[in-house]
Amino acid sequence: MSSLEQRNPGQSEFLQAAKEVAEKVIPYINDHPEYEEARILERIAEPDRVFHFRVTWEDDKGGVHVNRGYRIQQNNAIGPYKGGLRFDPSVNLSVLKFLAFEQVFKNSLTTLPMGGGKGGSDFDPKGKSDSEVMRFCQSFMTELQRHIGADTDVPAGDIGVGGREIGFLFGQYKRLRNEFTGVLTGKGVGWGGSLIRPEATGYGSVYFAQEMLRHRGEDLDGKKCVVSGSGNVSQYTAEKLLTLGATVLTLSDRSGMIHFKDGLTEEQLAAVMHHKNKVRGALVDFASANGLEFHADKKPWSVPCDCAFPSAVQNELDDDDAKTLLENGCYVVSEGANMPSTAEAAHRFEQAGILFGPGKAANAGGVATSGLEMSQNSLRLSWSREEVDKRLQGIMRSVHETCVEYGTENGTVNYITGANVGGFVKVANAMLAYGVM
Ligand code: NDP
């Protein structure tokens, strides 16, 4: 870790992610010296390459703006680089490197042939017109297209990049390269997208919680659940929880948290989706228009629950929040977001022995279904909703089985160990096969 810290000064998110992996994988490596001799972990922690470029675009009044664009190609030992694009003012090299690093292990867990990457920009789509977002996306893709391709690197969405942005990005790639290929995932169903892809991360996170509970002979029916965020992952987490008979008590965004005391209804969820996806508004306005209990600048973690689904952003759940959740009886945490729990919070959950599904396992359903979109694009076929959902459920079961295989300690499953070691082994073995490079 100290040499990693020296080489990556100030990259706190990346170092946090690397430390979690190192803590779990190094004991395993100690029993398997071939990985140590080939310095596999050090090699995975160093991206294959990092692209950093200027994105210049014009607003509706003709004003010129300059943003930064990035693509991190972390590791392609088991398949083309694969990972989302994030557009948010908080984006920097450290955030994207942590996400790209996590992606390597997550993609390996899915059982599909995908390497790890991530990219994005400090551009903020909020408050921009559709035309401004289009001009930004076109400028971003004009540079990015040099570095990606259906067999090289296949980006997707993430925070701030949904169906609208993927449309503008894919359209520009198609125009510049004159080819219609599966170079991006999260596309619309009429132009190469997969059914269930928008739902997949949220559904997958719920399926993972269901698998952890089943392993103990329980299920989600009747469970009280808190969900953070109200974007793509949160919306479909809430939807699947309702289908499985659970009660959803909260949703949140940057403005604060809505407490649905009697449980979120399907009608309320549809209205939230419209407000966030079409109106692109804040929950504070939705709550006041609908007479709902709203807590400004608050997160959901103080609401008593059985299960928590942190589904917004990294480090949104700290040690105090973890303590409060445990004191209130929470015993299942399934991370829909990437690294939403701080290192201290994750350790607290681990020590408490609750069912804690770390993001690289629990939210792997999103990228797995992106992998299924790539398969359908290669086959030039589209699978039905039922077919994709069945495959997604099968993949989440496999991810869970891998965690059980590598994470069982004294009869209980440590999902942090299971996900990190299980994700590492496949990538490490491929790298050994390739020799020193
Ligand atoms: P969206 O942009 O659709 O939604 C993000 C949500 O998080 C919004 O409700 C947003 O609030 C909230 N949020 C973002 N930043 C903050 C912050 N600093 N404080 C409080 N709330 C915040 O993104 P997604 O749902 O796609 O992604 C959510 C998480 O899931 C991310 O960590 C992402 O990396 C992860 N993930 C996503 C996958 C996917 O398929 N989309 C796949 C795997 C992981 P507001 O509406 O106010 O902006």
Short mmCIF file of C-alpha atoms and ligand atoms in Angstrom, two decimals:
data_model
loop_
_atom_site.label_atom_id
_atom_site.label_comp_id
_atom_site.label_asym_id
_atom_site.label_seq_id
_atom_site.Cartn_x
_atom_site.Cartn_y
_atom_site.Cartn_z
CA MET A 1 0.00 0.00 0.00
CA SER A 2 2.78 2.47 0.79
CA SER A 3 4.24 2.25 -2.70
CA LEU A 4 0.74 2.60 -4.16
CA GLU A 5 0.21 5.70 -2.00
CA GLN A 6 3.48 7.21 -3.20
CA ARG A 7 2.63 6.60 -6.84
CA ASN A 8 -0.95 7.89 -6.56
CA PRO A 9 -0.78 10.85 -4.18
CA GLY A 10 -4.10 12.38 -3.11
CA GLN A 11 -6.20 9.74 -4.91
CA SER A 12 -8.20 8.89 -1.81
CA GLU A 13 -11.06 6.99 -3.47
CA PHE A 14 -8.70 4.86 -5.54
CA LEU A 15 -6.51 4.09 -2.52
CA GLN A 16 -9.61 3.19 -0.46
CA ALA A 17 -10.77 0.70 -3.10
CA ALA A 18 -7.28 -0.74 -3.53
CA LYS A 19 -6.85 -1.17 0.22
CA GLU A 20 -10.08 -3.14 0.54
CA VAL A 21 -8.98 -5.50 -2.20
CA ALA A 22 -5.44 -5.81 -0.84
CA GLU A 23 -6.66 -6.67 2.67
CA LYS A 24 -8.70 -9.56 1.33
CA VAL A 25 -6.54 -10.79 -1.54
CA ILE A 26 -3.07 -10.67 0.06
CA PRO A 27 -3.83 -13.46 2.58
CA TYR A 28 -4.96 -15.59 -0.38
CA ILE A 29 -1.85 -14.68 -2.38
CA ASN A 30 0.30 -15.68 0.59
CA ASP A 31 -1.02 -19.22 0.12
CA HIS A 32 -0.47 -19.06 -3.67
CA PRO A 33 3.07 -17.70 -4.23
CA GLU A 34 2.81 -17.89 -8.05
CA TYR A 35 0.64 -14.74 -7.95
CA GLU A 36 3.14 -12.96 -5.71
CA GLU A 37 6.14 -13.93 -7.87
CA ALA A 38 4.41 -12.57 -10.99
CA ARG A 39 3.36 -9.43 -9.04
CA ILE A 40 -0.19 -9.87 -10.30
CA LEU A 41 -1.90 -7.58 -7.76
CA GLU A 42 0.53 -4.71 -8.45
CA ARG A 43 -0.10 -5.14 -12.16
CA ILE A 44 -3.91 -5.09 -11.75
CA ALA A 45 -3.63 -1.90 -9.68
CA GLU A 46 -1.81 -0.08 -12.51
CA PRO A 47 -4.20 0.79 -15.38
CA ASP A 48 -3.18 -0.54 -18.81
CA ARG A 49 -3.63 3.06 -19.99
CA VAL A 50 -5.40 6.31 -19.11
CA PHE A 51 -6.76 8.79 -21.65
CA HIS A 52 -7.33 12.37 -20.57
CA PHE A 53 -8.73 14.87 -23.04
CA ARG A 54 -10.32 18.28 -23.48
CA VAL A 55 -14.02 18.50 -24.34
CA THR A 56 -15.04 21.86 -25.80
CA TRP A 57 -18.70 22.62 -26.47
CA GLU A 58 -21.07 25.54 -27.04
CA ASP A 59 -24.11 26.36 -24.90
CA ASP A 60 -27.42 27.57 -26.34
CA LYS A 61 -26.29 31.20 -26.21
CA GLY A 62 -23.03 30.53 -28.07
CA GLY A 63 -20.87 30.57 -24.91
CA VAL A 64 -17.86 28.26 -25.10
CA HIS A 65 -17.18 25.75 -22.30
CA VAL A 66 -14.25 23.48 -21.57
CA ASN A 67 -14.59 20.21 -19.63
CA ARG A 68 -12.28 17.28 -18.98
CA GLY A 69 -12.94 13.85 -20.46
CA TYR A 70 -11.35 10.60 -19.29
CA ARG A 71 -11.23 6.91 -20.12
CA ILE A 72 -9.37 4.46 -17.91
CA GLN A 73 -8.57 1.11 -19.54
CA GLN A 74 -7.70 -0.81 -16.41
CA ASN A 75 -7.36 -4.47 -17.40
CA ASN A 76 -8.40 -6.60 -20.41
CA ALA A 77 -7.09 -9.99 -19.30
CA ILE A 78 -10.46 -11.72 -19.69
CA GLY A 79 -12.23 -9.60 -22.30
CA PRO A 80 -12.62 -6.12 -23.82
CA TYR A 81 -12.51 -3.21 -21.35
CA LYS A 82 -16.03 -2.65 -20.04
CA GLY A 83 -17.44 -0.07 -17.65
CA GLY A 84 -19.64 3.00 -17.52
CA LEU A 85 -19.22 6.70 -18.18
CA ARG A 86 -20.02 9.15 -15.36
CA PHE A 87 -20.89 12.80 -16.01
CA ASP A 88 -20.79 14.70 -12.72
CA PRO A 89 -18.85 17.73 -11.40
CA SER A 90 -17.24 15.45 -8.77
CA VAL A 91 -15.52 13.34 -11.46
CA ASN A 92 -11.72 13.28 -11.27
CA LEU A 93 -8.93 10.79 -11.88
CA SER A 94 -9.16 9.28 -8.40
CA VAL A 95 -12.90 8.60 -8.63
CA LEU A 96 -12.61 7.03 -12.08
CA LYS A 97 -9.58 4.95 -11.13
CA PHE A 98 -11.42 3.52 -8.13
CA LEU A 99 -14.39 2.70 -10.33
CA ALA A 100 -12.22 1.13 -13.06
CA PHE A 101 -10.30 -0.94 -10.50
CA GLU A 102 -13.53 -2.23 -8.88
CA GLN A 103 -14.90 -3.01 -12.31
CA VAL A 104 -12.13 -5.53 -13.03
CA PHE A 105 -13.18 -7.74 -10.10
CA LYS A 106 -16.91 -7.19 -10.63
CA ASN A 107 -16.78 -8.10 -14.31
CA SER A 108 -14.82 -11.22 -13.50
CA LEU A 109 -17.51 -12.28 -10.99
CA THR A 110 -20.26 -12.06 -13.64
CA THR A 111 -18.85 -15.18 -15.39
CA LEU A 112 -18.84 -13.22 -18.69
CA PRO A 113 -15.73 -12.33 -20.74
CA MET A 114 -15.30 -8.66 -19.84
CA GLY A 115 -12.28 -6.67 -18.70
CA GLY A 116 -12.54 -3.52 -16.58
CA GLY A 117 -12.63 0.16 -17.50
CA LYS A 118 -14.39 3.40 -16.60
CA GLY A 119 -14.62 6.93 -17.92
CA GLY A 120 -16.52 10.16 -17.81
CA SER A 121 -16.29 13.88 -17.42
CA ASP A 122 -16.70 16.68 -14.88
CA PHE A 123 -19.54 17.97 -17.09
CA ASP A 124 -22.82 18.48 -15.16
CA PRO A 125 -25.89 17.56 -17.24
CA LYS A 126 -28.16 19.14 -14.60
CA GLY A 127 -29.76 22.39 -15.72
CA LYS A 128 -28.58 21.91 -19.33
CA SER A 129 -30.96 21.79 -22.27
CA ASP A 130 -31.21 18.64 -24.41
CA SER A 131 -29.32 20.49 -27.18
CA GLU A 132 -26.50 21.40 -24.82
CA VAL A 133 -26.22 17.81 -23.59
CA MET A 134 -26.19 16.65 -27.23
CA ARG A 135 -23.39 19.05 -28.19
CA PHE A 136 -21.37 18.01 -25.18
CA CYS A 137 -21.86 14.28 -25.92
CA GLN A 138 -20.90 14.75 -29.57
CA SER A 139 -17.73 16.59 -28.64
CA PHE A 140 -16.88 13.98 -25.97
CA MET A 141 -17.37 11.10 -28.41
CA THR A 142 -15.36 12.82 -31.16
CA GLU A 143 -12.30 12.24 -28.99
CA LEU A 144 -13.32 9.02 -27.22
CA GLN A 145 -14.06 7.13 -30.46
CA ARG A 146 -10.32 6.82 -31.18
CA HIS A 147 -9.91 4.60 -28.14
CA ILE A 148 -12.98 2.34 -28.04
CA GLY A 149 -14.60 -0.37 -30.19
CA ALA A 150 -16.87 -3.40 -29.89
CA ASP A 151 -13.86 -5.71 -29.38
CA THR A 152 -11.66 -3.16 -27.59
CA ASP A 153 -13.55 -1.14 -25.02
CA VAL A 154 -17.33 -0.92 -24.57
CA PRO A 155 -18.56 1.96 -22.35
CA ALA A 156 -22.06 2.22 -20.80
CA GLY A 157 -23.98 4.62 -18.51
CA ASP A 158 -23.44 5.56 -14.87
CA ILE A 159 -24.32 8.65 -12.80
CA GLY A 160 -25.47 11.41 -15.17
CA VAL A 161 -25.38 9.14 -18.22
CA GLY A 162 -28.73 7.52 -19.02
CA GLY A 163 -30.66 6.63 -22.17
CA ARG A 164 -30.60 10.19 -23.53
CA GLU A 165 -26.81 10.53 -23.26
CA ILE A 166 -26.15 7.02 -24.62
CA GLY A 167 -28.29 7.95 -27.66
CA PHE A 168 -26.25 11.07 -28.40
CA LEU A 169 -22.95 9.23 -27.83
CA PHE A 170 -23.86 6.22 -29.96
CA GLY A 171 -25.22 8.43 -32.74
CA GLN A 172 -21.94 10.34 -32.92
CA TYR A 173 -19.83 7.15 -32.90
CA LYS A 174 -21.96 5.71 -35.71
CA ARG A 175 -21.60 8.91 -37.72
CA LEU A 176 -17.83 9.20 -37.32
CA ARG A 177 -16.98 5.54 -37.86
CA ASN A 178 -19.77 4.63 -40.27
CA GLU A 179 -20.40 1.38 -38.43
CA PHE A 180 -23.30 0.02 -36.40
CA THR A 181 -21.67 -2.13 -33.73
CA GLY A 182 -22.13 -2.94 -30.08
CA VAL A 183 -19.64 -0.26 -29.02
CA LEU A 184 -21.84 1.06 -26.20
CA THR A 185 -24.37 -0.69 -23.98
CA GLY A 186 -27.52 0.77 -22.46
CA LYS A 187 -28.79 1.53 -25.97
CA GLY A 188 -32.51 1.90 -26.69
CA VAL A 189 -34.33 -1.35 -27.43
CA GLY A 190 -35.12 -0.27 -31.01
CA TRP A 191 -31.45 0.38 -31.86
CA GLY A 192 -29.43 -2.48 -30.43
CA GLY A 193 -30.27 -2.28 -26.73
CA SER A 194 -31.28 -5.16 -24.50
CA LEU A 195 -34.55 -5.58 -22.68
CA ILE A 196 -34.03 -5.45 -18.88
CA ARG A 197 -30.75 -3.46 -19.16
CA PRO A 198 -32.27 -0.33 -17.52
CA GLU A 199 -33.70 -2.49 -14.71
CA ALA A 200 -30.68 -4.79 -14.34
CA THR A 201 -28.54 -3.14 -11.64
CA GLY A 202 -31.47 -2.52 -9.29
CA TYR A 203 -33.07 -5.91 -9.93
CA GLY A 204 -29.67 -7.60 -9.56
CA SER A 205 -29.00 -5.92 -6.22
CA VAL A 206 -32.35 -7.21 -4.94
CA TYR A 207 -31.69 -10.70 -6.35
CA PHE A 208 -28.35 -10.68 -4.54
CA ALA A 209 -30.03 -9.73 -1.23
CA GLN A 210 -32.55 -12.50 -1.88
CA GLU A 211 -29.71 -15.01 -2.42
CA MET A 212 -27.98 -13.96 0.82
CA LEU A 213 -31.28 -14.36 2.70
CA ARG A 214 -32.07 -17.71 1.05
CA HIS A 215 -28.70 -19.00 2.20
CA ARG A 216 -30.11 -18.48 5.71
CA GLY A 217 -33.51 -19.93 4.85
CA GLU A 218 -35.27 -16.54 4.62
CA ASP A 219 -36.61 -14.25 1.89
CA LEU A 220 -37.52 -10.61 1.26
CA ASP A 221 -41.27 -10.96 1.67
CA GLY A 222 -42.48 -8.59 4.38
CA LYS A 223 -39.05 -7.05 5.00
CA LYS A 224 -38.77 -3.32 5.77
CA CYS A 225 -36.25 -1.76 3.39
CA VAL A 226 -34.55 1.61 3.03
CA VAL A 227 -33.22 2.67 -0.38
CA SER A 228 -30.98 5.68 -1.00
CA GLY A 229 -30.91 7.64 -4.25
CA SER A 230 -33.76 7.95 -6.73
CA GLY A 231 -31.91 7.43 -10.01
CA ASN A 232 -31.71 4.40 -12.25
CA VAL A 233 -30.44 1.87 -9.69
CA SER A 234 -32.71 3.05 -6.86
CA GLN A 235 -35.85 3.11 -9.00
CA TYR A 236 -35.53 -0.50 -10.11
CA THR A 237 -34.36 -1.65 -6.69
CA ALA A 238 -37.59 -0.20 -5.29
CA GLU A 239 -39.65 -1.73 -8.11
CA LYS A 240 -38.30 -5.26 -7.56
CA LEU A 241 -38.63 -4.97 -3.77
CA LEU A 242 -42.31 -4.10 -4.16
CA THR A 243 -42.81 -7.07 -6.51
CA LEU A 244 -41.27 -9.40 -3.94
CA GLY A 245 -43.55 -8.19 -1.16
CA ALA A 246 -41.09 -5.96 0.72
CA THR A 247 -41.91 -2.48 2.06
CA VAL A 248 -39.85 0.44 0.74
CA LEU A 249 -39.59 3.19 3.35
CA THR A 250 -37.30 5.77 1.74
CA LEU A 251 -35.84 7.29 -1.42
CA SER A 252 -33.38 10.19 -1.51
CA ASP A 253 -31.38 12.53 -3.72
CA ARG A 254 -28.96 15.44 -3.30
CA SER A 255 -31.77 17.56 -1.79
CA GLY A 256 -32.65 15.08 1.00
CA MET A 257 -34.81 12.07 1.84
CA ILE A 258 -38.49 11.17 1.55
CA HIS A 259 -39.82 8.95 4.34
CA PHE A 260 -42.77 6.89 3.07
CA LYS A 261 -44.13 5.99 6.51
CA ASP A 262 -46.73 3.55 5.14
CA GLY A 263 -44.44 2.24 2.43
CA LEU A 264 -43.93 3.46 -1.12
CA THR A 265 -46.77 2.46 -3.47
CA GLU A 266 -46.43 1.47 -7.13
CA GLU A 267 -48.26 4.67 -8.14
CA GLN A 268 -45.87 6.81 -6.09
CA LEU A 269 -42.89 5.03 -7.64
CA ALA A 270 -44.21 5.70 -11.15
CA ALA A 271 -44.63 9.38 -10.23
CA VAL A 272 -41.07 9.55 -8.80
CA MET A 273 -39.73 7.99 -12.02
CA HIS A 274 -41.53 10.58 -14.11
CA HIS A 275 -40.26 13.40 -11.89
CA LYS A 276 -36.63 12.23 -11.95
CA ASN A 277 -36.42 10.92 -15.55
CA LYS A 278 -38.63 13.35 -17.47
CA VAL A 279 -39.01 16.51 -15.36
CA ARG A 280 -35.43 16.01 -14.12
CA GLY A 281 -36.48 17.63 -10.83
CA ALA A 282 -35.39 17.35 -7.19
CA LEU A 283 -37.20 15.20 -4.60
CA VAL A 284 -37.78 18.22 -2.38
CA ASP A 285 -40.19 19.60 -4.98
CA PHE A 286 -41.82 16.20 -5.52
CA ALA A 287 -42.37 15.81 -1.77
CA SER A 288 -43.91 19.24 -1.31
CA ALA A 289 -46.19 18.84 -4.35
CA ASN A 290 -47.44 15.49 -2.98
CA GLY A 291 -47.58 16.27 0.76
CA LEU A 292 -44.90 13.70 1.67
CA GLU A 293 -42.62 13.72 4.71
CA PHE A 294 -39.29 15.18 3.57
CA HIS A 295 -36.00 15.60 5.47
CA ALA A 296 -33.72 18.13 3.79
CA ASP A 297 -30.06 17.10 3.46
CA LYS A 298 -30.73 13.80 5.27
CA LYS A 299 -29.94 10.24 4.23
CA PRO A 300 -32.19 7.24 4.91
CA TRP A 301 -29.96 5.45 7.43
CA SER A 302 -31.77 6.60 10.61
CA VAL A 303 -35.05 4.96 9.54
CA PRO A 304 -35.40 1.55 11.28
CA CYS A 305 -35.33 -1.32 8.75
CA ASP A 306 -34.38 -4.94 8.12
CA CYS A 307 -32.52 -4.29 4.85
CA ALA A 308 -30.61 -1.31 3.43
CA PHE A 309 -29.91 -0.70 -0.26
CA PRO A 310 -27.36 2.14 -0.62
CA SER A 311 -27.80 2.99 -4.30
CA ALA A 312 -26.63 6.59 -4.85
CA VAL A 313 -22.92 7.39 -4.61
CA GLN A 314 -19.58 6.39 -3.06
CA ASN A 315 -19.06 6.98 0.67
CA GLU A 316 -22.69 7.92 1.31
CA LEU A 317 -22.89 5.65 4.37
CA ASP A 318 -20.33 6.33 7.12
CA ASP A 319 -19.44 4.62 10.37
CA ASP A 320 -22.07 6.50 12.40
CA ASP A 321 -24.70 5.54 9.85
CA ALA A 322 -23.61 1.90 10.04
CA LYS A 323 -23.85 2.01 13.82
CA THR A 324 -27.35 3.49 13.66
CA LEU A 325 -28.51 0.89 11.13
CA LEU A 326 -27.21 -1.97 13.28
CA GLU A 327 -28.72 -0.53 16.48
CA ASN A 328 -32.07 -0.32 14.71
CA GLY A 329 -31.95 -3.99 13.71
CA CYS A 330 -30.75 -3.84 10.08
CA TYR A 331 -29.13 -7.15 9.14
CA VAL A 332 -28.96 -7.08 5.32
CA VAL A 333 -27.03 -4.51 3.26
CA SER A 334 -26.87 -4.86 -0.52
CA GLU A 335 -24.76 -2.18 -2.19
CA GLY A 336 -26.43 -1.04 -5.43
CA ALA A 337 -23.94 1.83 -5.71
CA ASN A 338 -20.17 1.45 -6.04
CA MET A 339 -18.40 1.64 -2.65
CA PRO A 340 -21.30 3.50 -0.92
CA SER A 341 -20.05 2.38 2.52
CA THR A 342 -16.89 3.98 3.86
CA ALA A 343 -14.11 1.55 4.85
CA GLU A 344 -15.04 2.03 8.53
CA ALA A 345 -18.73 1.34 7.87
CA ALA A 346 -17.91 -1.80 5.87
CA HIS A 347 -15.65 -3.05 8.69
CA ARG A 348 -18.42 -2.44 11.21
CA PHE A 349 -20.89 -4.47 9.13
CA GLU A 350 -18.28 -7.20 8.74
CA GLN A 351 -17.59 -7.33 12.47
CA ALA A 352 -21.31 -7.48 13.21
CA GLY A 353 -21.58 -10.56 10.96
CA ILE A 354 -24.62 -9.27 9.07
CA LEU A 355 -25.35 -10.12 5.43
CA PHE A 356 -23.24 -7.45 3.74
CA GLY A 357 -23.08 -7.65 -0.07
CA PRO A 358 -20.32 -5.32 -1.35
CA GLY A 359 -21.00 -3.41 -4.57
CA LYS A 360 -18.68 -5.46 -6.75
CA ALA A 361 -20.93 -8.47 -6.12
CA ALA A 362 -24.32 -6.93 -5.36
CA ASN A 363 -24.47 -4.50 -8.28
CA ALA A 364 -22.81 -6.78 -10.84
CA GLY A 365 -26.19 -7.37 -12.52
CA GLY A 366 -25.89 -4.10 -14.45
CA VAL A 367 -22.65 -4.88 -16.20
CA ALA A 368 -23.69 -8.53 -16.57
CA THR A 369 -26.72 -7.45 -18.56
CA SER A 370 -24.49 -5.11 -20.55
CA GLY A 371 -22.51 -8.26 -21.34
CA LEU A 372 -25.76 -9.89 -22.47
CA GLU A 373 -26.42 -6.84 -24.67
CA MET A 374 -22.97 -7.35 -26.25
CA SER A 375 -23.79 -11.03 -26.87
CA GLN A 376 -27.09 -10.13 -28.55
CA ASN A 377 -25.34 -7.48 -30.69
CA SER A 378 -22.75 -10.05 -31.80
CA LEU A 379 -25.47 -12.59 -32.58
CA ARG A 380 -27.61 -9.87 -34.24
CA LEU A 381 -30.53 -11.18 -32.23
CA SER A 382 -32.74 -9.85 -29.42
CA TRP A 383 -33.74 -12.01 -26.49
CA SER A 384 -37.11 -11.68 -24.76
CA ARG A 385 -37.58 -9.97 -21.38
CA GLU A 386 -38.06 -13.37 -19.74
CA GLU A 387 -34.89 -14.76 -21.33
CA VAL A 388 -32.70 -11.83 -20.20
CA ASP A 389 -34.22 -11.77 -16.71
CA LYS A 390 -33.67 -15.53 -16.36
CA ARG A 391 -30.01 -15.12 -17.37
CA LEU A 392 -29.62 -12.17 -14.97
CA GLN A 393 -31.02 -14.23 -12.08
CA GLY A 394 -28.72 -17.11 -13.01
CA ILE A 395 -25.70 -14.78 -13.04
CA MET A 396 -26.58 -13.27 -9.64
CA ARG A 397 -26.85 -16.83 -8.28
CA SER A 398 -23.39 -17.60 -9.69
CA VAL A 399 -21.94 -14.42 -8.18
CA HIS A 400 -23.39 -15.48 -4.85
CA GLU A 401 -22.00 -19.01 -5.20
CA THR A 402 -18.53 -17.62 -5.95
CA CYS A 403 -18.75 -15.48 -2.79
CA VAL A 404 -19.74 -18.56 -0.79
CA GLU A 405 -16.89 -20.60 -2.33
CA TYR A 406 -14.15 -18.08 -1.56
CA GLY A 407 -15.65 -16.30 1.47
CA THR A 408 -16.83 -19.02 3.82
CA GLU A 409 -15.00 -18.72 7.14
CA ASN A 410 -15.94 -20.88 10.13
CA GLY A 411 -19.31 -21.72 8.63
CA THR A 412 -20.36 -18.14 7.81
CA VAL A 413 -19.93 -16.25 4.55
CA ASN A 414 -17.76 -13.12 4.47
CA TYR A 415 -19.03 -11.58 1.23
CA ILE A 416 -16.24 -8.97 1.10
CA THR A 417 -13.61 -11.71 1.09
CA GLY A 418 -15.63 -13.88 -1.28
CA ALA A 419 -16.19 -11.12 -3.85
CA ASN A 420 -12.61 -9.86 -3.83
CA VAL A 421 -10.85 -13.23 -3.95
CA GLY A 422 -13.43 -14.76 -6.31
CA GLY A 423 -13.07 -11.81 -8.70
CA PHE A 424 -9.27 -11.86 -8.47
CA VAL A 425 -8.58 -15.53 -9.26
CA LYS A 426 -9.94 -15.62 -12.80
CA VAL A 427 -8.17 -12.41 -13.87
CA ALA A 428 -4.94 -13.48 -12.16
CA ASN A 429 -4.91 -16.89 -13.88
CA ALA A 430 -5.40 -15.28 -17.29
CA MET A 431 -2.54 -12.87 -16.59
CA LEU A 432 -0.28 -15.75 -15.56
CA ALA A 433 -1.11 -17.49 -18.85
CA TYR A 434 -0.01 -14.44 -20.87
CA GLY A 435 3.43 -14.24 -19.25
CA VAL A 436 5.16 -11.03 -18.24
CA MET A 437 3.60 -7.98 -19.89
P1 NDP B 1 -28.24 8.13 -11.57
O1 NDP B 1 -27.55 9.32 -12.08
O2 NDP B 1 -29.40 7.57 -12.34
O3 NDP B 1 -28.74 8.38 -10.07
C1 NDP B 1 -27.86 8.77 -9.08
C2 NDP B 1 -28.65 9.04 -7.80
O4 NDP B 1 -27.72 9.29 -6.75
C3 NDP B 1 -29.55 10.26 -7.92
O5 NDP B 1 -30.68 10.10 -7.10
C4 NDP B 1 -28.63 11.36 -7.37
O6 NDP B 1 -29.33 12.48 -6.86
C5 NDP B 1 -27.94 10.61 -6.25
N1 NDP B 1 -26.64 11.23 -5.94
C6 NDP B 1 -25.59 11.37 -6.78
N2 NDP B 1 -24.58 12.00 -6.15
C7 NDP B 1 -25.03 12.26 -4.91
C8 NDP B 1 -24.45 12.88 -3.78
N3 NDP B 1 -23.20 13.38 -3.82
N4 NDP B 1 -25.20 12.96 -2.64
C9 NDP B 1 -26.47 12.45 -2.59
N5 NDP B 1 -27.06 11.86 -3.64
C10 NDP B 1 -26.35 11.76 -4.77
O7 NDP B 1 -27.09 7.01 -11.40
P2 NDP B 1 -27.24 5.44 -11.26
O8 NDP B 1 -28.49 5.11 -10.54
O9 NDP B 1 -26.97 4.84 -12.57
O10 NDP B 1 -25.98 5.09 -10.33
C11 NDP B 1 -26.06 5.08 -8.91
C12 NDP B 1 -24.90 4.31 -8.34
O11 NDP B 1 -24.93 2.95 -8.82
C13 NDP B 1 -23.50 4.84 -8.71
O12 NDP B 1 -22.64 4.59 -7.62
C14 NDP B 1 -23.10 3.96 -9.88
O13 NDP B 1 -21.71 3.90 -10.04
C15 NDP B 1 -23.67 2.63 -9.42
N6 NDP B 1 -23.89 1.65 -10.48
C16 NDP B 1 -24.71 1.95 -11.54
C17 NDP B 1 -24.92 1.03 -12.52
C18 NDP B 1 -25.88 1.26 -13.62
O14 NDP B 1 -26.16 0.30 -14.37
N7 NDP B 1 -26.46 2.43 -13.77
C19 NDP B 1 -24.20 -0.27 -12.53
C20 NDP B 1 -23.44 -0.53 -11.31
C21 NDP B 1 -23.26 0.44 -10.37
P3 NDP B 1 -29.82 13.67 -7.87
O15 NDP B 1 -31.01 13.10 -8.58
O16 NDP B 1 -30.15 14.80 -6.94
O17 NDP B 1 -28.68 13.94 -8.78
#
